[in-house]
PDB file of C-alpha atoms in Angstrom:
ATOM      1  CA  UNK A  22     -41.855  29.954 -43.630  1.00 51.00           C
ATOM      2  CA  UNK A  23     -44.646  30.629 -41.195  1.00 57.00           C
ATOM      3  CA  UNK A  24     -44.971  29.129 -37.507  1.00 62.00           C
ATOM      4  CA  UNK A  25     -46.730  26.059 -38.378  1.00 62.00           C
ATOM      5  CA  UNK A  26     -43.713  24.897 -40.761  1.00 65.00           C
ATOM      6  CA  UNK A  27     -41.440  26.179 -37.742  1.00 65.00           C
ATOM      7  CA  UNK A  28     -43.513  23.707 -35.054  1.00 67.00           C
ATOM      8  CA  UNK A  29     -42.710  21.018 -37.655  1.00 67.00           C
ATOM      9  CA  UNK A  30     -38.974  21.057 -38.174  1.00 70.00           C
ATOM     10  CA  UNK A  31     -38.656  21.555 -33.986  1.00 68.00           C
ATOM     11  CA  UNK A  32     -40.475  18.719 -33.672  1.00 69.00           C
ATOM     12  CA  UNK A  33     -38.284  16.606 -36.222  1.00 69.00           C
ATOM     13  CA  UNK A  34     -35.259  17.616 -34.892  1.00 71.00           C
ATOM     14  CA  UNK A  35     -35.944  16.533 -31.722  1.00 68.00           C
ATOM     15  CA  UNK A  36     -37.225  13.734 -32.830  1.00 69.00           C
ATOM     16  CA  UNK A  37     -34.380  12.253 -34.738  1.00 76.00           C
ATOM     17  CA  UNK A  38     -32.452  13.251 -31.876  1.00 75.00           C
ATOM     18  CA  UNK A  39     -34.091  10.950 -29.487  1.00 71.00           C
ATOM     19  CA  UNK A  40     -34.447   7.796 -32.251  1.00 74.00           C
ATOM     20  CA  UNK A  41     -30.630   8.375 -33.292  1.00 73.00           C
ATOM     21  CA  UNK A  42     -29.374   8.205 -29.226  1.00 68.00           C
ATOM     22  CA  UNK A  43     -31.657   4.676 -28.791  1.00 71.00           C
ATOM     23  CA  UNK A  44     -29.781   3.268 -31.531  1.00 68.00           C
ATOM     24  CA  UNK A  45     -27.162   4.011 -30.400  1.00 68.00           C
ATOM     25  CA  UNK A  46     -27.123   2.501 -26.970  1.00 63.00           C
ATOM     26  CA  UNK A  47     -29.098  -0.436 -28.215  1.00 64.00           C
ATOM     27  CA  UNK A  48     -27.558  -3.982 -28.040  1.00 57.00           C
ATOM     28  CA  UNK A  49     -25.692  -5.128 -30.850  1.00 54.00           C
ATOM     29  CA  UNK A  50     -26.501  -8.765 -32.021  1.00 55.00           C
ATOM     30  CA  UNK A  51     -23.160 -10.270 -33.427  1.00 48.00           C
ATOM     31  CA  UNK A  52     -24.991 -13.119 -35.579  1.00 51.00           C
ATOM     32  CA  UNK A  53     -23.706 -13.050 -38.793  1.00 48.00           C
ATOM     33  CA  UNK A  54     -21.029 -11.694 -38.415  1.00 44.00           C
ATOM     34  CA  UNK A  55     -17.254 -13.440 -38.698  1.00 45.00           C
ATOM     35  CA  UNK A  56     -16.805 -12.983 -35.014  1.00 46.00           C
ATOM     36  CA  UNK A  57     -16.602 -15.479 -32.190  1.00 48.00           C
ATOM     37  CA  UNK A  58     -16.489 -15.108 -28.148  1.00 48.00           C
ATOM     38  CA  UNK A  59     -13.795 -18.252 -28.833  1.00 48.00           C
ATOM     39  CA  UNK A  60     -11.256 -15.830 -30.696  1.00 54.00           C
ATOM     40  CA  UNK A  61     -11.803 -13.186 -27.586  1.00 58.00           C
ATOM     41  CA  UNK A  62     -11.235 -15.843 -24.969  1.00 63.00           C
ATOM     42  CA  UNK A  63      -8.091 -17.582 -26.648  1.00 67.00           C
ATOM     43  CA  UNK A  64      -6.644 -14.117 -26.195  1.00 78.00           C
ATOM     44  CA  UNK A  65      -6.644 -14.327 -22.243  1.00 81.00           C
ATOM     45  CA  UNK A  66      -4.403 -17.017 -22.036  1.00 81.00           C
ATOM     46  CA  UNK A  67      -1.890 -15.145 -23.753  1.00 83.00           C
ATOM     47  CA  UNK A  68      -2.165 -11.999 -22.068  1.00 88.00           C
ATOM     48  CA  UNK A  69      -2.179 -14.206 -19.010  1.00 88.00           C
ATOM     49  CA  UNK A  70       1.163 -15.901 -19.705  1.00 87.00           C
ATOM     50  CA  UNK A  71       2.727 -12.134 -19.712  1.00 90.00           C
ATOM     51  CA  UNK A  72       1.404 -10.969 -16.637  1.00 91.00           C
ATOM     52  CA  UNK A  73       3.242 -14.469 -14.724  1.00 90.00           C
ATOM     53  CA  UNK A  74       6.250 -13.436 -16.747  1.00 90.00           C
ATOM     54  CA  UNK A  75       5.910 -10.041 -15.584  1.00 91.00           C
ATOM     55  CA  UNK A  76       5.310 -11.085 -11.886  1.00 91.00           C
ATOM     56  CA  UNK A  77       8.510 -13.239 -12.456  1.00 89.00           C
ATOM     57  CA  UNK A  78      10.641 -10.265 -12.913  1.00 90.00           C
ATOM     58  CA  UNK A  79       8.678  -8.466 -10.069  1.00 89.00           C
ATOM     59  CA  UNK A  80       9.016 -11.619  -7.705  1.00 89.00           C
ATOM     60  CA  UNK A  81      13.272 -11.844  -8.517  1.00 90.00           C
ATOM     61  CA  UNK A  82      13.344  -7.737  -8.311  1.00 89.00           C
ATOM     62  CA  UNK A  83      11.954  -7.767  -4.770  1.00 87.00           C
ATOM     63  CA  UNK A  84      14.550 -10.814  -3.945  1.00 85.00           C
ATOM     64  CA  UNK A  85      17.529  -8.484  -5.010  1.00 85.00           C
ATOM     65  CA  UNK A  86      16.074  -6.040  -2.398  1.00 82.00           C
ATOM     66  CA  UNK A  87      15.596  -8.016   0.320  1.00 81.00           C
ATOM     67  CA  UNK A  88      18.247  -7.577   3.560  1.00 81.00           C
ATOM     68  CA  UNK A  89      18.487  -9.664   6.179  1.00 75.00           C
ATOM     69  CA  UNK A  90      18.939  -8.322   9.997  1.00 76.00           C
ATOM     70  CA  UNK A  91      16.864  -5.360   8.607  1.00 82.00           C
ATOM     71  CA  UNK A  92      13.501  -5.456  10.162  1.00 80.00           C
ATOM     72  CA  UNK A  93      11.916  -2.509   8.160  1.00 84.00           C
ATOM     73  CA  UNK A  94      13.642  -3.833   4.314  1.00 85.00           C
ATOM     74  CA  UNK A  95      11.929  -7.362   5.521  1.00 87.00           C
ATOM     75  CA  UNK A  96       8.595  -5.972   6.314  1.00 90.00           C
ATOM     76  CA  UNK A  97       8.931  -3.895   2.613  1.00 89.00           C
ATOM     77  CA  UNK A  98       9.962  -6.944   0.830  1.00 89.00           C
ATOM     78  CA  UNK A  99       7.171  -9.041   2.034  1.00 90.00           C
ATOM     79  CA  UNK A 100       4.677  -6.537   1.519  1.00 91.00           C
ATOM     80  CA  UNK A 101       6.003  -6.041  -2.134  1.00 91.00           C
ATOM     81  CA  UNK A 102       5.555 -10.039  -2.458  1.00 91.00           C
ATOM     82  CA  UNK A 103       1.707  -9.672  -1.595  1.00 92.00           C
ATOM     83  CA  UNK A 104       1.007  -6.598  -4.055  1.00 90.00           C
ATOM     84  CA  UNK A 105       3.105  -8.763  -6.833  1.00 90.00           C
ATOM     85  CA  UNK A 106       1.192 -11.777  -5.934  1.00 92.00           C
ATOM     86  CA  UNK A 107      -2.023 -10.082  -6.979  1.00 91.00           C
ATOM     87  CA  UNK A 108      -1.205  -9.716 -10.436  1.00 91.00           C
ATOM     88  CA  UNK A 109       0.418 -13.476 -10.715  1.00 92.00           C
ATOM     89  CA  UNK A 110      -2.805 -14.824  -9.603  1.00 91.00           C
ATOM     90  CA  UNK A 111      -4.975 -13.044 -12.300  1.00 91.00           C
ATOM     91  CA  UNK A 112      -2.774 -13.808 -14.643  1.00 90.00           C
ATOM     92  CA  UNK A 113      -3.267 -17.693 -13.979  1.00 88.00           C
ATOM     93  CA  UNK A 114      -7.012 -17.285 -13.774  1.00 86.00           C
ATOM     94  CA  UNK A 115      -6.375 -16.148 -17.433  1.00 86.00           C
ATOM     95  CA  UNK A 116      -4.408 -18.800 -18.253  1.00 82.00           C
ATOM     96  CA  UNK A 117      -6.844 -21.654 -16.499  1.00 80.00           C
ATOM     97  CA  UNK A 118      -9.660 -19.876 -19.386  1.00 76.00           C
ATOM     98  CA  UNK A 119      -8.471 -22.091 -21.706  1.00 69.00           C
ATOM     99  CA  UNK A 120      -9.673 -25.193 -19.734  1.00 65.00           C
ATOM    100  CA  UNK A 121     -13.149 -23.773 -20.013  1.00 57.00           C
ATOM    101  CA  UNK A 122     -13.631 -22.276 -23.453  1.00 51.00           C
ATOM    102  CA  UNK A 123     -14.392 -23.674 -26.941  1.00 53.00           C
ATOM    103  CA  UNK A 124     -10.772 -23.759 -27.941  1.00 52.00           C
ATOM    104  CA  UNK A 125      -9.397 -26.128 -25.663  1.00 54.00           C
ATOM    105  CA  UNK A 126      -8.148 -28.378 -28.536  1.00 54.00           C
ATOM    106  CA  UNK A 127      -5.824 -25.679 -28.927  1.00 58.00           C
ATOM    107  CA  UNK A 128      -3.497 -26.382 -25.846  1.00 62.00           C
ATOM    108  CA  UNK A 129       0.190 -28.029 -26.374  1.00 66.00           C
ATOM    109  CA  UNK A 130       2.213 -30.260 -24.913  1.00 67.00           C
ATOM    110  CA  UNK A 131       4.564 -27.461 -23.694  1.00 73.00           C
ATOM    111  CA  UNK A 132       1.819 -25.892 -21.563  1.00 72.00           C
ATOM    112  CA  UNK A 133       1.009 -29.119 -19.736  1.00 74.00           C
ATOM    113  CA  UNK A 134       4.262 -29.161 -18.542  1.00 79.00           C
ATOM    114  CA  UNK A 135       3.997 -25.507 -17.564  1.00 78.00           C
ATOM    115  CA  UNK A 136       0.887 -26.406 -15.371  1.00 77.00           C
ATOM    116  CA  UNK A 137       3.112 -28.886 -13.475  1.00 79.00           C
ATOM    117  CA  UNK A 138       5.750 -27.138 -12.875  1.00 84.00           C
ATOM    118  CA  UNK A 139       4.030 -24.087 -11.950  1.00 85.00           C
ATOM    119  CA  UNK A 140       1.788 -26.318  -9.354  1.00 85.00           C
ATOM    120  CA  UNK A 141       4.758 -26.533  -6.976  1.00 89.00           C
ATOM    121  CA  UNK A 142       5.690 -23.377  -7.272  1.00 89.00           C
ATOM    122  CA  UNK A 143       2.603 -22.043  -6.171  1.00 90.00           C
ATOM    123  CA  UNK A 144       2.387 -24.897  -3.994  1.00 91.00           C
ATOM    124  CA  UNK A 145       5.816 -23.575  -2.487  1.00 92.00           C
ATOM    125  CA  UNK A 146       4.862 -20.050  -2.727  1.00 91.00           C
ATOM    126  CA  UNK A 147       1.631 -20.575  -0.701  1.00 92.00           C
ATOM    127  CA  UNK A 148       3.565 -22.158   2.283  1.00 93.00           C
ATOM    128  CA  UNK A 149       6.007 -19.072   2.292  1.00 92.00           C
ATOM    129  CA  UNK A 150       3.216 -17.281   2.868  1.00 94.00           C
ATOM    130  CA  UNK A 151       1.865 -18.973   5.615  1.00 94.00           C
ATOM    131  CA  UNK A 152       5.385 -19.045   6.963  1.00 93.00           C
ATOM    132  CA  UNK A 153       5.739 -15.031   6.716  1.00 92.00           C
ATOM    133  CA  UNK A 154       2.895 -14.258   8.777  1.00 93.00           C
ATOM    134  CA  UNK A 155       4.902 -14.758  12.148  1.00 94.00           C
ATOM    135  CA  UNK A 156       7.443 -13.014  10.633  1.00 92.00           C
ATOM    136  CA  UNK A 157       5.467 -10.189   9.974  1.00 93.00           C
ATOM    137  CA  UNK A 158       4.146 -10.356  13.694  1.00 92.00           C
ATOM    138  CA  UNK A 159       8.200 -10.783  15.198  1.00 92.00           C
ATOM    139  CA  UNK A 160       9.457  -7.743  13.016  1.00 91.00           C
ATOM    140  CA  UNK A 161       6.913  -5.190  13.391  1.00 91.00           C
ATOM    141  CA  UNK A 162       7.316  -5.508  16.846  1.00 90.00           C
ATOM    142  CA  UNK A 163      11.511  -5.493  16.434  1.00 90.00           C
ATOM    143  CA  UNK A 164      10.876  -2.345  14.269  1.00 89.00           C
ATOM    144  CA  UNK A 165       8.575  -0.349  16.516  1.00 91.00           C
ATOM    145  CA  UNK A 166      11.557  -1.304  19.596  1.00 90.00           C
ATOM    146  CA  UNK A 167      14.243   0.200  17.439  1.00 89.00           C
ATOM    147  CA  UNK A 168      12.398   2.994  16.720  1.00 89.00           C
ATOM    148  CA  UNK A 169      10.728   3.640  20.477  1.00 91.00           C
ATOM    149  CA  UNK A 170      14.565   3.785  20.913  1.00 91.00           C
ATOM    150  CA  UNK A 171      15.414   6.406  18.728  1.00 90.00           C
ATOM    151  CA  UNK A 172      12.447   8.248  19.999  1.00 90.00           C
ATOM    152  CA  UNK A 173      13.796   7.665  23.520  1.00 90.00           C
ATOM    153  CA  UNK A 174      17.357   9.365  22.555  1.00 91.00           C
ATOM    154  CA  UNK A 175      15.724  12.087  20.948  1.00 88.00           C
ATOM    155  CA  UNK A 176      13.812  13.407  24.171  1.00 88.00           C
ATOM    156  CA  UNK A 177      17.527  12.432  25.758  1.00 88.00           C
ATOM    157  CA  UNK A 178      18.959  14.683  23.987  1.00 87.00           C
ATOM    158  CA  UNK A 179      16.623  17.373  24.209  1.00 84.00           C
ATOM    159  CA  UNK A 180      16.032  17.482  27.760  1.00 84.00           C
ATOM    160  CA  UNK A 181      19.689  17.400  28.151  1.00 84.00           C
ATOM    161  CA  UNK A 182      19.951  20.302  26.631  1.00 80.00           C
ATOM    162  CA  UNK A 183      17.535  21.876  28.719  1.00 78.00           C
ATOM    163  CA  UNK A 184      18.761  20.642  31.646  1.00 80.00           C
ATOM    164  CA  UNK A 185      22.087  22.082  30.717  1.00 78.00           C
ATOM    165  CA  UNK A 186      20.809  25.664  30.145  1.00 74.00           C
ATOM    166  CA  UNK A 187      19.446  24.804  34.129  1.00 73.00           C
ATOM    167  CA  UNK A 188      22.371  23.912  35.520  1.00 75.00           C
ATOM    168  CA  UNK A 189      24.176  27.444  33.916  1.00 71.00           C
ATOM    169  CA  UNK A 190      21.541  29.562  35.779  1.00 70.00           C
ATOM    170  CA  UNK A 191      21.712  28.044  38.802  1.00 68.00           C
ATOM    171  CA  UNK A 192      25.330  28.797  38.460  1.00 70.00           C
ATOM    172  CA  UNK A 193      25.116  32.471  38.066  1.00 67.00           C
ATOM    173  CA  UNK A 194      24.922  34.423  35.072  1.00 62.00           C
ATOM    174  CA  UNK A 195      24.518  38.089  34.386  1.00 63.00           C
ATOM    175  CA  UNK A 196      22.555  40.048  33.089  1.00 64.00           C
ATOM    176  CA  UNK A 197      23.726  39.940  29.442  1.00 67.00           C
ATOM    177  CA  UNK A 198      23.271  35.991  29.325  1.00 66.00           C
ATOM    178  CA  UNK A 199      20.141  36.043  31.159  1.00 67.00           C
ATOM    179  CA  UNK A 200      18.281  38.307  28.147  1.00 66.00           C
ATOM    180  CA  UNK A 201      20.427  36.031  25.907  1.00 67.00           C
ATOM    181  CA  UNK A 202      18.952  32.932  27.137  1.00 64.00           C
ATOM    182  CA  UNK A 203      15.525  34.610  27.123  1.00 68.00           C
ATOM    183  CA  UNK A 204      15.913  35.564  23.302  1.00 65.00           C
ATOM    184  CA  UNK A 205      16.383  31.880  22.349  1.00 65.00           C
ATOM    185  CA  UNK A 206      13.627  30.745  24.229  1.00 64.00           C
ATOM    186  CA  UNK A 207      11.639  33.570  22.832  1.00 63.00           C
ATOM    187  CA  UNK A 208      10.277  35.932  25.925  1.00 67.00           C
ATOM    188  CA  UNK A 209       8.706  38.704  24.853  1.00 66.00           C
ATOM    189  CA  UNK A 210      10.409  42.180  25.095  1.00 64.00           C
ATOM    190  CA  UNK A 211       8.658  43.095  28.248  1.00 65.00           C
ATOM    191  CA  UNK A 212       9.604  39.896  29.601  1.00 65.00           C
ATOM    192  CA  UNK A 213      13.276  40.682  28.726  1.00 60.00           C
ATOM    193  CA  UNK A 214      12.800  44.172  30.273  1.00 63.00           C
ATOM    194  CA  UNK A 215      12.256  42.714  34.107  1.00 62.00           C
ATOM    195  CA  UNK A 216      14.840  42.422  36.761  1.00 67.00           C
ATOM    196  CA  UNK A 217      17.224  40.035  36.747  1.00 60.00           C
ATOM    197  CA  UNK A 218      15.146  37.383  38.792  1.00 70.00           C
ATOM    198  CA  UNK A 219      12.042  38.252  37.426  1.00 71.00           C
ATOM    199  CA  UNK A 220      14.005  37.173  33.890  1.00 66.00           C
ATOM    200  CA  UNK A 221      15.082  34.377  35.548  1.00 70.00           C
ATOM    201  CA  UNK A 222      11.854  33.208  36.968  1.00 74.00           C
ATOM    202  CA  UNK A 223       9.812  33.509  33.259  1.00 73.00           C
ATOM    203  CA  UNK A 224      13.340  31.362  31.840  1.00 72.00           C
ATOM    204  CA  UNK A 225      12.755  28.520  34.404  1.00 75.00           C
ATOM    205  CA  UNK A 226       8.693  28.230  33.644  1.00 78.00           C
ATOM    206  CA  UNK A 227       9.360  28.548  29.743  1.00 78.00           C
ATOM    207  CA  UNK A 228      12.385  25.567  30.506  1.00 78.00           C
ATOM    208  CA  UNK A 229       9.430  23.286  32.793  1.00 82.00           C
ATOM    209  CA  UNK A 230       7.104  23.531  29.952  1.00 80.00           C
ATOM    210  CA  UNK A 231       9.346  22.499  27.351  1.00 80.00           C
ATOM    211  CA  UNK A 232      10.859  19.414  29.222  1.00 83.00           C
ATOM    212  CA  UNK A 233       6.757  19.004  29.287  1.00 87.00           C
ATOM    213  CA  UNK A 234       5.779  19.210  25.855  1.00 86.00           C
ATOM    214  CA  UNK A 235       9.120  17.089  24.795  1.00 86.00           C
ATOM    215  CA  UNK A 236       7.771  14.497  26.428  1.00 87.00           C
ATOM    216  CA  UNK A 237       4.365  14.951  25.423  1.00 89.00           C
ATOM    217  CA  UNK A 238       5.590  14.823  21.585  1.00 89.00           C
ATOM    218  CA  UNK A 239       7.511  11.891  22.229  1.00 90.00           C
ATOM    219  CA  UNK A 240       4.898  10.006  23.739  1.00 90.00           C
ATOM    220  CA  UNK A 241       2.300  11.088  20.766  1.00 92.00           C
ATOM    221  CA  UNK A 242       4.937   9.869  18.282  1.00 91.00           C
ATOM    222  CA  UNK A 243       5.640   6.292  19.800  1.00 90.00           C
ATOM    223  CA  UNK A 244       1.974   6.513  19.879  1.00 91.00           C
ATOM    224  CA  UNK A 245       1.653   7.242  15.962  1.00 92.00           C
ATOM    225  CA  UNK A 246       4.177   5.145  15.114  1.00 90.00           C
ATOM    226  CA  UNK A 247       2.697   2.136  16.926  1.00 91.00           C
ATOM    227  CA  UNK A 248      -0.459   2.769  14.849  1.00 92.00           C
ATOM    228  CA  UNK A 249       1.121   3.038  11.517  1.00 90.00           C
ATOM    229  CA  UNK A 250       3.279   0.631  11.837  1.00 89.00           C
ATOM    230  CA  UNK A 251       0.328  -2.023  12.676  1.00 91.00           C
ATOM    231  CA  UNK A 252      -2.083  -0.501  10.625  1.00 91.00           C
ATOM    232  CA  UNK A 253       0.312  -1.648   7.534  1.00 90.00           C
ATOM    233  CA  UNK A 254       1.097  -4.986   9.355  1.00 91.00           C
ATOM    234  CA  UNK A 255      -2.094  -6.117   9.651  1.00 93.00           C
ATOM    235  CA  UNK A 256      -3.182  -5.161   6.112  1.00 93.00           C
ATOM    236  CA  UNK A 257      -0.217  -7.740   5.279  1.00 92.00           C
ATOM    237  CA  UNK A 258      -1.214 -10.269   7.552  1.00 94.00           C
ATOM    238  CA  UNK A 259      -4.366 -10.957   6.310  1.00 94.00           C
ATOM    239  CA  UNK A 260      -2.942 -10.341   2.162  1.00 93.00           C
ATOM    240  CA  UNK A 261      -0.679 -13.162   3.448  1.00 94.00           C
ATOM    241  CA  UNK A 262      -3.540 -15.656   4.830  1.00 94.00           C
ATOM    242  CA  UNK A 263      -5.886 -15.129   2.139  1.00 94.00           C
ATOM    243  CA  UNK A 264      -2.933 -15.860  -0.538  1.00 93.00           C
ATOM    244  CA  UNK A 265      -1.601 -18.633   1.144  1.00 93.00           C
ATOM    245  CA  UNK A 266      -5.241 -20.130   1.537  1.00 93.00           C
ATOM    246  CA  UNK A 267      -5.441 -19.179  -2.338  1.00 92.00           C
ATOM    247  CA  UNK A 268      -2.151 -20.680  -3.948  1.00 92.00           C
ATOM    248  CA  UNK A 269      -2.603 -24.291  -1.693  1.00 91.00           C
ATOM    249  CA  UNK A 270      -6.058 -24.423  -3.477  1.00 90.00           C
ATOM    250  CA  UNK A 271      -5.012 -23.569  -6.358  1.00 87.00           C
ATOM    251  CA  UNK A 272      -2.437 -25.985  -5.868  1.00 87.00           C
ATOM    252  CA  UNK A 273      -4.865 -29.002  -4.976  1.00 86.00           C
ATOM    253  CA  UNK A 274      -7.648 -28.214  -8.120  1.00 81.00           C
ATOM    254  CA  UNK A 275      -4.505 -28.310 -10.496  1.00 79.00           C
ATOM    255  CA  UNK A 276      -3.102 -31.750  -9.199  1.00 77.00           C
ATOM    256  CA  UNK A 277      -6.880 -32.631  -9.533  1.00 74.00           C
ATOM    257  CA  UNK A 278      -6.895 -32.052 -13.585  1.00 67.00           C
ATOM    258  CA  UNK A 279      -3.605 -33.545 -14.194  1.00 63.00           C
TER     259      UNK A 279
END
């Protein structure tokens, strides 16, 4: 086979390469064949009647969970009812396709009924949401107390401590107790080599600077939790608005049709 021949079955290759990946990323037309968009469609409504079911269970699992008088299992709950609420929605946007496709002669008498019933239940759902958006507001703010609190008893407790270990050198100690208090505050072996005052001295700065930073880290973690805490709240908040907005409209458009 010389070059020439070579050239030639390069250039085919390449070739049938480039005509094979066209065809395959060309469009498709569907005419003729036993296929219509009507059989795709008629499957939403179906698949949209399992997510509602499936929010159902969601909706009654969250209930189980909820706990009054906690602040924090409120909050969760709630925020569990948005996320869940998500799903419900598209799956009635699946089941409202039937309304607009070619098989609407297809609907029964059962689902009518369905459509009513559901109405006021979104109708009621929509208003809880409204209703949960002070909530939100009155239990974030609870939950950020209690924990400020906790916070608060923390640093207590840890400048007490301090304050303790204080109090027993101002006392007197000797020199055994002095090195021991210096190894669990961790001076440095030439710090624990000094004379007794000297020890005593480098104890009392290292005590002043951790009263300093204890306060420091308390204050940066009421900081952080006011910031997570809110962050999440207001994410919920406006969930809440937009659903409640959502399920009353819904609400009115399907009171509308029947």
């Amino acid at each position: 086979m010389n070059m020439k021949n070579i050239r030639k079955s390069i250039n085919f290759f390449f070739f049938s390469l480039v005509r094979n990946f066209i065809k395959f990323f060309r469009r498709v037309k569907l005419i003729g064949i036993s296929f219509k968009s009507s059989d795709l469609t008629g499957l939403l409504p179906i698949i949209g009647y399992a997510l509602v079911i499936m929010s159902f269970i969601d909706f009654i699992y969250v209930l189980s969970e909820f706990q009054l008088q906690n602040f924090e299992s409120e909050l969760n709950s709630i925020r569990a009812f948005t996320e869940h609420s998500w799903i419900f929605l598209i799956g009635l946007g699946f089941i409202f396709t039937r309304y607009f496709s070619e098989n609407q002669y297809d609907i029964r008498f059962p689902e009518i009924i369905f459509q009513k019933i559901i109405r006021w239940i979104i109708l009621l759902m929509g208003v809880a949401f409204f209703l949960a958006i002070p909530l939100v507001f009155v239990n974030t703010g609870r939950l950020l107390k209690s924990v400020n609190n906790q916070i608060i008893e923390q640093q207590k407790s840890n400048i007490e401590q301090i304050s303790q270990i204080e109090r027993s050198l101002n006392s007197g100690v000797s020199t055994k107790q002095l090195k021991l208090f210096g190894k669990n505050i961790n001076l440095s072996p030439k710090e624990l080599n000094l004379p007794d005052p000297q020890i005593k001295n480098a104890i009392t700065q290292n005590l002043l600077i951790a009263k300093r930073r204890i306060s420091e880290a308390a204050a940066q973690a009421k900081r952080q939790q006011y910031r997570n805490r809110w962050k999440n709240s207001y994410r919920t908040i406006i969930a809440l608005f937009i659903l409640g907005f959502t399920f009353v409209f819904v609400w009115f458009k399907i009171g509308q049709a029947f």
